[in-house]
PDB file of C-alpha atoms in Angstrom:
ATOM      1  CA  MET A 253      49.091 -62.815  85.253  1.00 43.00           C
ATOM      2  CA  PHE A 254      51.133 -62.098  88.366  1.00 44.00           C
ATOM      3  CA  LEU A 255      53.912 -63.819  90.256  1.00 48.00           C
ATOM      4  CA  PRO A 256      55.591 -62.342  93.352  1.00 52.00           C
ATOM      5  CA  PHE A 257      58.745 -61.512  91.455  1.00 50.00           C
ATOM      6  CA  PHE A 258      57.270 -60.372  88.077  1.00 54.00           C
ATOM      7  CA  SER A 259      54.026 -60.142  86.110  1.00 59.00           C
ATOM      8  CA  PHE A 260      53.114 -60.889  82.489  1.00 51.00           C
ATOM      9  CA  SER A 261      50.060 -61.086  80.268  1.00 58.00           C
ATOM     10  CA  ALA A 262      48.170 -64.250  79.346  1.00 53.00           C
ATOM     11  CA  ALA A 263      49.086 -63.680  75.683  1.00 54.00           C
ATOM     12  CA  SER A 264      52.775 -63.635  76.611  1.00 59.00           C
ATOM     13  CA  ALA A 265      52.386 -66.890  78.554  1.00 54.00           C
ATOM     14  CA  VAL A 266      50.689 -68.616  75.598  1.00 55.00           C
ATOM     15  CA  THR A 267      53.411 -67.390  73.263  1.00 62.00           C
ATOM     16  CA  VAL A 268      56.152 -68.806  75.511  1.00 54.00           C
ATOM     17  CA  ILE A 269      54.346 -72.150  75.876  1.00 61.00           C
ATOM     18  CA  LEU A 270      53.905 -72.464  72.109  1.00 53.00           C
ATOM     19  CA  ALA A 271      57.555 -71.566  71.571  1.00 58.00           C
ATOM     20  CA  LEU A 272      58.650 -74.271  74.049  1.00 60.00           C
ATOM     21  CA  ASP A 273      56.387 -76.831  72.337  1.00 54.00           C
ATOM     22  CA  LEU A 274      57.780 -75.915  68.925  1.00 58.00           C
ATOM     23  CA  PHE A 275      61.332 -76.161  70.258  1.00 53.00           C
ATOM     24  CA  GLY A 276      60.568 -79.499  71.885  1.00 57.00           C
ATOM     25  CA  LEU A 277      58.918 -80.847  68.754  1.00 53.00           C
ATOM     26  CA  PHE A 278      62.055 -80.371  66.650  1.00 57.00           C
ATOM     27  CA  SER A 279      64.640 -80.951  69.385  1.00 58.00           C
ATOM     28  CA  LYS A 280      65.954 -84.444  70.048  1.00 54.00           C
ATOM     29  CA  ARG A 281      67.278 -83.587  73.506  1.00 57.00           C
ATOM     30  CA  PHE A 282      64.495 -81.417  74.929  1.00 57.00           C
ATOM     31  CA  ARG A 283      61.314 -83.487  75.062  1.00 57.00           C
ATOM     32  CA  LEU A 284      59.487 -83.246  78.378  1.00 59.00           C
ATOM     33  CA  PHE A 285      55.859 -83.564  77.136  1.00 59.00           C
ATOM     34  CA  ASP A 286      53.804 -84.573  74.120  1.00 59.00           C
ATOM     35  CA  HIS A 287      54.622 -81.374  72.272  1.00 53.00           C
ATOM     36  CA  ALA A 288      52.853 -82.429  69.068  1.00 58.00           C
ATOM     37  CA  GLY A 289      49.667 -83.049  71.047  1.00 59.00           C
ATOM     38  CA  HIS A 290      49.925 -79.669  72.736  1.00 56.00           C
ATOM     39  CA  LEU A 291      50.401 -77.890  69.409  1.00 52.00           C
ATOM     40  CA  GLY A 292      47.542 -79.820  67.798  1.00 61.00           C
ATOM     41  CA  GLY A 293      45.202 -78.892  70.640  1.00 62.00           C
ATOM     42  CA  ALA A 294      46.234 -75.243  70.439  1.00 58.00           C
ATOM     43  CA  LEU A 295      45.625 -75.216  66.665  1.00 59.00           C
ATOM     44  CA  ALA A 296      42.212 -76.855  67.057  1.00 59.00           C
ATOM     45  CA  GLY A 297      41.241 -74.325  69.709  1.00 59.00           C
ATOM     46  CA  PHE A 298      42.368 -71.439  67.526  1.00 54.00           C
ATOM     47  CA  LEU A 299      40.371 -72.747  64.541  1.00 50.00           C
ATOM     48  CA  CYS A 300      37.268 -73.193  66.731  1.00 58.00           C
ATOM     49  CA  TRP A 301      37.620 -69.618  67.983  1.00 50.00           C
ATOM     50  CA  LEU A 302      37.880 -68.323  64.399  1.00 46.00           C
ATOM     51  CA  ALA A 303      34.796 -70.298  63.342  1.00 48.00           C
ATOM     52  CA  LEU A 304      32.717 -69.140  66.303  1.00 51.00           C
ATOM     53  CA  ARG A 305      33.719 -65.516  65.788  1.00 50.00           C
ATOM     54  CA  GLN A 306      32.818 -65.713  62.108  1.00 49.00           C
ATOM     55  CA  PHE A 307      29.474 -67.356  62.889  1.00 50.00           C
ATOM     56  CA  TYR A 308      28.580 -64.844  65.605  1.00 50.00           C
ATOM     57  CA  SER A 309      29.535 -61.789  63.538  1.00 45.00           C
ATOM     58  CA  GLY A 310      27.554 -63.103  60.579  1.00 47.00           C
ATOM     59  CA  ALA A 311      24.537 -64.025  62.695  1.00 48.00           C
ATOM     60  CA  MET A 312      24.329 -60.522  64.187  1.00 52.00           C
ATOM     61  CA  VAL A 313      24.129 -58.844  60.771  1.00 65.00           C
ATOM     62  CA  PRO A 314      20.431 -58.119  60.007  1.00 72.00           C
ATOM     63  CA  ARG A 315      19.035 -60.294  57.221  1.00 82.00           C
ATOM     64  CA  ARG A 316      15.583 -60.381  55.654  1.00 87.00           C
ATOM     65  CA  ASP A 317      13.591 -63.531  56.290  1.00 87.00           C
ATOM     66  CA  THR A 318      10.095 -64.864  57.013  1.00 90.00           C
ATOM     67  CA  TYR A 319       8.927 -67.288  59.675  1.00 89.00           C
ATOM     68  CA  THR A 320       5.677 -68.737  60.975  1.00 91.00           C
ATOM     69  CA  ARG A 321       5.368 -70.403  64.361  1.00 85.00           C
ATOM     70  CA  TYR A 322       2.478 -71.114  66.685  1.00 84.00           C
ATOM     71  CA  ASN A 323       0.171 -68.084  66.491  1.00 88.00           C
ATOM     72  CA  GLU A 324       2.513 -65.587  64.858  1.00 92.00           C
ATOM     73  CA  THR A 325       4.050 -64.721  61.510  1.00 95.00           C
ATOM     74  CA  TYR A 326       6.874 -62.308  60.782  1.00 95.00           C
ATOM     75  CA  GLU A 327       8.460 -60.870  57.670  1.00 95.00           C
ATOM     76  CA  GLY A 328      11.417 -58.539  57.933  1.00 94.00           C
ATOM     77  CA  GLU A 329      14.903 -58.216  59.350  1.00 93.00           C
ATOM     78  CA  LEU A 330      16.293 -60.802  61.777  1.00 91.00           C
ATOM     79  CA  VAL A 331      19.555 -61.442  63.617  1.00 87.00           C
ATOM     80  CA  GLY A 332      20.878 -64.523  65.411  1.00 78.00           C
ATOM     81  CA  PHE A 333      18.342 -67.297  65.896  1.00 75.00           C
ATOM     82  CA  LYS A 334      15.356 -65.441  64.423  1.00 80.00           C
ATOM     83  CA  THR A 335      15.412 -62.439  66.746  1.00 88.00           C
ATOM     84  CA  ARG A 336      13.469 -59.497  65.300  1.00 92.00           C
ATOM     85  CA  GLU A 337      15.852 -56.564  64.730  1.00 93.00           C
ATOM     86  CA  GLY A 338      15.336 -53.645  62.354  1.00 93.00           C
ATOM     87  CA  MET A 339      12.281 -53.139  60.145  1.00 95.00           C
ATOM     88  CA  GLY A 340       9.581 -55.791  60.023  1.00 96.00           C
ATOM     89  CA  ASP A 341       5.914 -56.755  59.843  1.00 97.00           C
ATOM     90  CA  TRP A 342       4.666 -58.886  62.765  1.00 96.00           C
ATOM     91  CA  ASN A 343       1.255 -60.553  63.189  1.00 96.00           C
ATOM     92  CA  ILE A 344       0.333 -62.248  66.479  1.00 94.00           C
ATOM     93  CA  ASN A 345      -3.006 -63.099  68.133  1.00 91.00           C
ATOM     94  CA  GLY A 346      -5.002 -60.789  65.849  1.00 89.00           C
ATOM     95  CA  MET A 347      -2.612 -57.861  66.412  1.00 94.00           C
ATOM     96  CA  ARG A 348      -0.369 -56.502  63.665  1.00 96.00           C
ATOM     97  CA  TYR A 349       2.689 -54.304  64.125  1.00 98.00           C
ATOM     98  CA  ARG A 350       4.740 -52.815  61.318  1.00 97.00           C
ATOM     99  CA  GLY A 351       7.827 -50.781  62.070  1.00 97.00           C
ATOM    100  CA  ASN A 352      11.165 -50.919  63.846  1.00 97.00           C
ATOM    101  CA  PHE A 353      12.281 -53.659  66.266  1.00 96.00           C
ATOM    102  CA  LYS A 354      15.064 -53.916  68.823  1.00 94.00           C
ATOM    103  CA  ASN A 355      15.914 -57.083  70.766  1.00 92.00           C
ATOM    104  CA  GLY A 356      12.755 -58.715  69.436  1.00 93.00           C
ATOM    105  CA  LYS A 357      10.382 -55.960  70.639  1.00 95.00           C
ATOM    106  CA  PRO A 358       8.751 -52.992  68.891  1.00 97.00           C
ATOM    107  CA  HIS A 359      11.139 -50.100  69.467  1.00 97.00           C
ATOM    108  CA  GLY A 360      11.256 -46.834  67.547  1.00 97.00           C
ATOM    109  CA  MET A 361       8.707 -45.621  65.016  1.00 97.00           C
ATOM    110  CA  GLY A 362       5.914 -47.957  63.992  1.00 98.00           C
ATOM    111  CA  GLU A 363       2.182 -48.574  63.695  1.00 98.00           C
ATOM    112  CA  GLN A 364      -0.028 -51.194  65.291  1.00 97.00           C
ATOM    113  CA  TRP A 365      -3.509 -52.521  64.532  1.00 95.00           C
ATOM    114  CA  SER A 366      -5.892 -54.560  66.657  1.00 93.00           C
ATOM    115  CA  LYS A 367      -9.579 -55.331  66.143  1.00 90.00           C
ATOM    116  CA  THR A 368     -10.704 -51.962  67.512  1.00 93.00           C
ATOM    117  CA  VAL A 369      -7.675 -49.678  67.938  1.00 96.00           C
ATOM    118  CA  TYR A 370      -5.000 -48.259  65.630  1.00 97.00           C
ATOM    119  CA  VAL A 371      -1.872 -46.532  66.931  1.00 98.00           C
ATOM    120  CA  HIS A 372       0.962 -44.772  65.137  1.00 98.00           C
ATOM    121  CA  GLY A 373       4.055 -43.251  66.678  1.00 98.00           C
ATOM    122  CA  GLU A 374       6.969 -44.130  68.924  1.00 98.00           C
ATOM    123  CA  PHE A 375       7.412 -47.440  70.751  1.00 98.00           C
ATOM    124  CA  LYS A 376       9.907 -48.195  73.506  1.00 97.00           C
ATOM    125  CA  GLU A 377      10.770 -51.767  74.552  1.00 95.00           C
ATOM    126  CA  GLY A 378       7.450 -53.048  73.230  1.00 95.00           C
ATOM    127  CA  LYS A 379       5.294 -50.253  74.699  1.00 96.00           C
ATOM    128  CA  PHE A 380       3.548 -47.436  72.836  1.00 97.00           C
ATOM    129  CA  VAL A 381       4.806 -44.198  74.419  1.00 97.00           C
ATOM    130  CA  ARG A 382       4.077 -41.280  72.057  1.00 98.00           C
ATOM    131  CA  GLY A 383       1.879 -40.613  69.045  1.00 98.00           C
ATOM    132  CA  LYS A 384      -1.758 -41.023  67.971  1.00 98.00           C
ATOM    133  CA  MET A 385      -4.319 -43.638  69.012  1.00 97.00           C
ATOM    134  CA  ILE A 386      -7.655 -44.031  67.197  1.00 97.00           C
ATOM    135  CA  GLY A 387     -10.525 -46.093  68.622  1.00 95.00           C
ATOM    136  CA  PRO A 388     -14.207 -46.662  67.794  1.00 93.00           C
ATOM    137  CA  ASN A 389     -15.363 -43.456  69.520  1.00 94.00           C
ATOM    138  CA  PHE A 390     -12.217 -41.529  70.383  1.00 96.00           C
ATOM    139  CA  VAL A 391      -8.988 -40.031  69.066  1.00 97.00           C
ATOM    140  CA  ALA A 392      -6.074 -39.558  71.465  1.00 97.00           C
ATOM    141  CA  GLU A 393      -2.749 -37.896  70.723  1.00 98.00           C
ATOM    142  CA  GLY A 394       0.211 -37.251  73.005  1.00 98.00           C
ATOM    143  CA  GLU A 395       2.204 -39.215  75.580  1.00 98.00           C
ATOM    144  CA  PHE A 396       1.107 -42.681  76.729  1.00 97.00           C
ATOM    145  CA  LEU A 397       1.812 -45.036  79.630  1.00 95.00           C
ATOM    146  CA  HIS A 398       0.496 -48.626  79.588  1.00 91.00           C
ATOM    147  CA  ALA A 399      -1.602 -47.720  76.515  1.00 90.00           C
ATOM    148  CA  GLN A 400      -3.281 -44.874  78.466  1.00 94.00           C
ATOM    149  CA  LEU A 401      -3.003 -41.210  77.488  1.00 96.00           C
ATOM    150  CA  THR A 402      -1.176 -39.249  80.194  1.00 97.00           C
ATOM    151  CA  ARG A 403      -0.640 -35.898  78.474  1.00 97.00           C
ATOM    152  CA  GLY A 404      -2.051 -34.499  75.264  1.00 98.00           C
ATOM    153  CA  MET A 405      -5.421 -34.310  73.496  1.00 98.00           C
ATOM    154  CA  LEU A 406      -8.496 -36.560  73.615  1.00 97.00           C
ATOM    155  CA  ILE A 407     -11.637 -36.221  71.461  1.00 97.00           C
ATOM    156  CA  VAL A 408     -14.653 -38.350  72.412  1.00 95.00           C
ATOM    157  CA  ASN A 409     -17.585 -38.983  70.053  1.00 95.00           C
ATOM    158  CA  ASN A 410     -16.702 -35.783  68.143  1.00 93.00           C
ATOM    159  CA  GLU A 411     -18.524 -33.934  70.924  1.00 94.00           C
ATOM    160  CA  VAL A 412     -15.977 -33.262  73.661  1.00 95.00           C
ATOM    161  CA  LYS A 413     -12.324 -32.310  73.241  1.00 97.00           C
ATOM    162  CA  MET A 414      -9.976 -32.419  76.225  1.00 97.00           C
ATOM    163  CA  MET A 415      -6.422 -31.117  76.444  1.00 98.00           C
ATOM    164  CA  GLY A 416      -3.990 -31.395  79.357  1.00 97.00           C
ATOM    165  CA  THR A 417      -2.944 -34.164  81.724  1.00 97.00           C
ATOM    166  CA  PHE A 418      -4.992 -37.319  82.290  1.00 97.00           C
ATOM    167  CA  ASN A 419      -5.402 -39.957  84.992  1.00 95.00           C
ATOM    168  CA  MET A 420      -5.408 -43.688  84.235  1.00 91.00           C
ATOM    169  CA  ASN A 421      -9.195 -43.610  83.704  1.00 89.00           C
ATOM    170  CA  ARG A 422      -8.735 -41.326  80.683  1.00 87.00           C
ATOM    171  CA  GLU A 423     -10.112 -38.357  82.655  1.00 94.00           C
ATOM    172  CA  LEU A 424      -8.674 -34.847  82.684  1.00 96.00           C
ATOM    173  CA  HIS A 425      -6.801 -34.253  85.905  1.00 96.00           C
ATOM    174  CA  GLY A 426      -4.574 -31.342  86.841  1.00 95.00           C
ATOM    175  CA  PRO A 427      -4.109 -27.572  86.427  1.00 94.00           C
ATOM    176  CA  ASN A 428      -4.157 -25.668  83.137  1.00 94.00           C
ATOM    177  CA  CYS A 429      -6.541 -28.084  81.445  1.00 97.00           C
ATOM    178  CA  GLU A 430      -8.869 -27.257  78.585  1.00 97.00           C
ATOM    179  CA  LEU A 431     -12.296 -28.757  77.934  1.00 96.00           C
ATOM    180  CA  PHE A 432     -14.258 -28.026  74.736  1.00 96.00           C
ATOM    181  CA  TRP A 433     -17.940 -28.807  74.163  1.00 94.00           C
ATOM    182  CA  LEU A 434     -17.598 -28.761  70.386  1.00 93.00           C
ATOM    183  CA  LYS A 435     -21.251 -28.629  69.380  1.00 90.00           C
ATOM    184  CA  LYS A 436     -22.123 -25.981  71.972  1.00 90.00           C
ATOM    185  CA  GLY A 437     -19.148 -23.705  71.341  1.00 91.00           C
ATOM    186  CA  ILE A 438     -18.258 -23.613  75.070  1.00 93.00           C
ATOM    187  CA  VAL A 439     -14.734 -23.847  76.491  1.00 96.00           C
ATOM    188  CA  TYR A 440     -13.457 -24.360  80.044  1.00 96.00           C
ATOM    189  CA  ARG A 441      -9.891 -23.519  80.998  1.00 96.00           C
ATOM    190  CA  GLY A 442      -8.576 -24.176  84.472  1.00 96.00           C
ATOM    191  CA  ASN A 443      -8.254 -26.827  87.144  1.00 97.00           C
ATOM    192  CA  VAL A 444      -9.817 -30.276  86.732  1.00 96.00           C
ATOM    193  CA  GLU A 445      -9.906 -33.163  89.224  1.00 95.00           C
ATOM    194  CA  ASN A 446     -10.735 -36.637  87.912  1.00 95.00           C
ATOM    195  CA  GLY A 447     -12.730 -35.228  85.027  1.00 93.00           C
ATOM    196  CA  LYS A 448     -14.649 -32.659  87.107  1.00 93.00           C
ATOM    197  CA  LEU A 449     -14.311 -28.867  87.029  1.00 94.00           C
ATOM    198  CA  LYS A 450     -12.960 -28.029  90.462  1.00 94.00           C
ATOM    199  CA  GLY A 451     -11.111 -25.045  91.864  1.00 93.00           C
ATOM    200  CA  GLU A 452     -10.142 -22.066  89.722  1.00 95.00           C
ATOM    201  CA  GLY A 453     -11.218 -21.779  86.106  1.00 95.00           C
ATOM    202  CA  GLN A 454     -13.054 -19.912  83.369  1.00 95.00           C
ATOM    203  CA  LEU A 455     -15.978 -20.778  81.098  1.00 95.00           C
ATOM    204  CA  SER A 456     -16.256 -19.077  77.709  1.00 94.00           C
ATOM    205  CA  ARG A 457     -19.149 -19.108  75.238  1.00 91.00           C
ATOM    206  CA  VAL A 458     -19.119 -18.573  71.509  1.00 90.00           C
ATOM    207  CA  ASP A 459     -21.231 -15.410  71.950  1.00 90.00           C
ATOM    208  CA  GLY A 460     -18.360 -13.762  73.856  1.00 91.00           C
ATOM    209  CA  TRP A 461     -19.625 -14.162  77.443  1.00 92.00           C
ATOM    210  CA  THR A 462     -17.226 -15.567  80.057  1.00 94.00           C
ATOM    211  CA  PHE A 463     -17.600 -16.710  83.642  1.00 94.00           C
ATOM    212  CA  LYS A 464     -14.639 -16.719  86.040  1.00 95.00           C
ATOM    213  CA  SER A 465     -14.548 -18.346  89.453  1.00 94.00           C
ATOM    214  CA  ASP A 466     -12.140 -19.870  91.948  1.00 92.00           C
ATOM    215  CA  SER A 467     -14.789 -22.092  93.537  1.00 89.00           C
ATOM    216  CA  PHE A 468     -15.865 -24.678  90.945  1.00 92.00           C
ATOM    217  CA  THR A 469     -17.112 -27.628  93.004  1.00 90.00           C
ATOM    218  CA  GLY A 470     -17.020 -30.550  90.585  1.00 86.00           C
ATOM    219  CA  ASN A 471     -20.821 -30.824  90.558  1.00 88.00           C
ATOM    220  CA  ASN A 472     -22.475 -29.294  87.489  1.00 84.00           C
ATOM    221  CA  LYS A 473     -25.702 -28.636  89.407  1.00 88.00           C
ATOM    222  CA  ASP A 474     -24.098 -26.727  92.295  1.00 87.00           C
ATOM    223  CA  VAL A 475     -24.540 -22.957  92.492  1.00 87.00           C
ATOM    224  CA  ILE A 476     -21.228 -21.182  91.862  1.00 90.00           C
ATOM    225  CA  ARG A 477     -20.346 -17.598  92.647  1.00 93.00           C
ATOM    226  CA  GLY A 478     -18.058 -15.739  90.295  1.00 93.00           C
ATOM    227  CA  GLN A 479     -17.808 -12.951  87.784  1.00 94.00           C
ATOM    228  CA  CYS A 480     -19.623 -12.696  84.467  1.00 92.00           C
ATOM    229  CA  VAL A 481     -17.972 -10.681  81.712  1.00 94.00           C
ATOM    230  CA  ASN A 482     -19.909  -9.609  78.599  1.00 92.00           C
ATOM    231  CA  PRO A 483     -18.420  -9.304  75.085  1.00 92.00           C
ATOM    232  CA  LYS A 484     -17.657  -5.609  75.736  1.00 91.00           C
ATOM    233  CA  GLY A 485     -15.547  -6.467  78.783  1.00 90.00           C
ATOM    234  CA  ASP A 486     -18.020  -5.277  81.412  1.00 92.00           C
ATOM    235  CA  ALA A 487     -17.837  -7.453  84.543  1.00 92.00           C
ATOM    236  CA  VAL A 488     -20.439  -8.100  87.196  1.00 93.00           C
ATOM    237  CA  ASP A 489     -20.674 -10.496  90.125  1.00 93.00           C
ATOM    238  CA  CYS A 490     -23.065 -13.345  89.356  1.00 91.00           C
ATOM    239  CA  ILE A 491     -24.251 -16.799  90.359  1.00 91.00           C
ATOM    240  CA  ILE A 492     -24.631 -19.702  87.895  1.00 88.00           C
ATOM    241  CA  THR A 493     -24.801 -23.472  87.632  1.00 89.00           C
ATOM    242  CA  ILE A 494     -22.659 -25.192  85.019  1.00 85.00           C
ATOM    243  CA  HIS A 495     -25.687 -27.264  84.019  1.00 83.00           C
ATOM    244  CA  GLU A 496     -27.585 -24.129  83.014  1.00 82.00           C
ATOM    245  CA  TRP A 497     -24.551 -22.568  81.330  1.00 80.00           C
ATOM    246  CA  LEU A 498     -24.105 -25.647  79.097  1.00 77.00           C
ATOM    247  CA  ARG A 499     -27.756 -25.857  78.005  1.00 74.00           C
TER     248      ARG A 499
END
């Protein structure tokens, strides 16, 4: 607190007021106010503050409990008025999450099941951000945004394996990508745009032949000029179509 001629703290002011009330309570000459009422109110306020502080500190200590409400059930650690905090097992609308919570949301390491998809890894503020996702016909592992793989590895139908960066349609997109046709033993390394081989890249076959070009068009049936290299390392200019190379 501040007055033009001096300043003092609120605690000092309360101390002085209580001292005056105590002095007035026991003094027969100095009685300006209802000092007993003032002291009683101050004591009641102090006791309320102690009770609230004790309740709040106790409520914020994680405790194990179980609750069921509406379409959800939860078993695990809670704080306050049934806020999920710490480790727990949560079922809601056919989805199950088991792992760490913060401020009521999945946060930290955990695993989640739905009818068709299982994920395991790191969650942040309720969102899956890093780890492995397994679906009916795919396995994805890496970094995720809005439940979509953005960087990492994707295997589809145990036939095609993709590694690199992905767009929101789960398609390879960007430089330095890798695309494996698992059953054919063929690998592409290079630039990919929206799932299509485009720009500079290299195709490699299991028999040791490679094809290098800087003019992939994105259409597997287009004729592409480049350089063919045999297993011995001999190179020759050649023309191919990706469709024929993959047969």
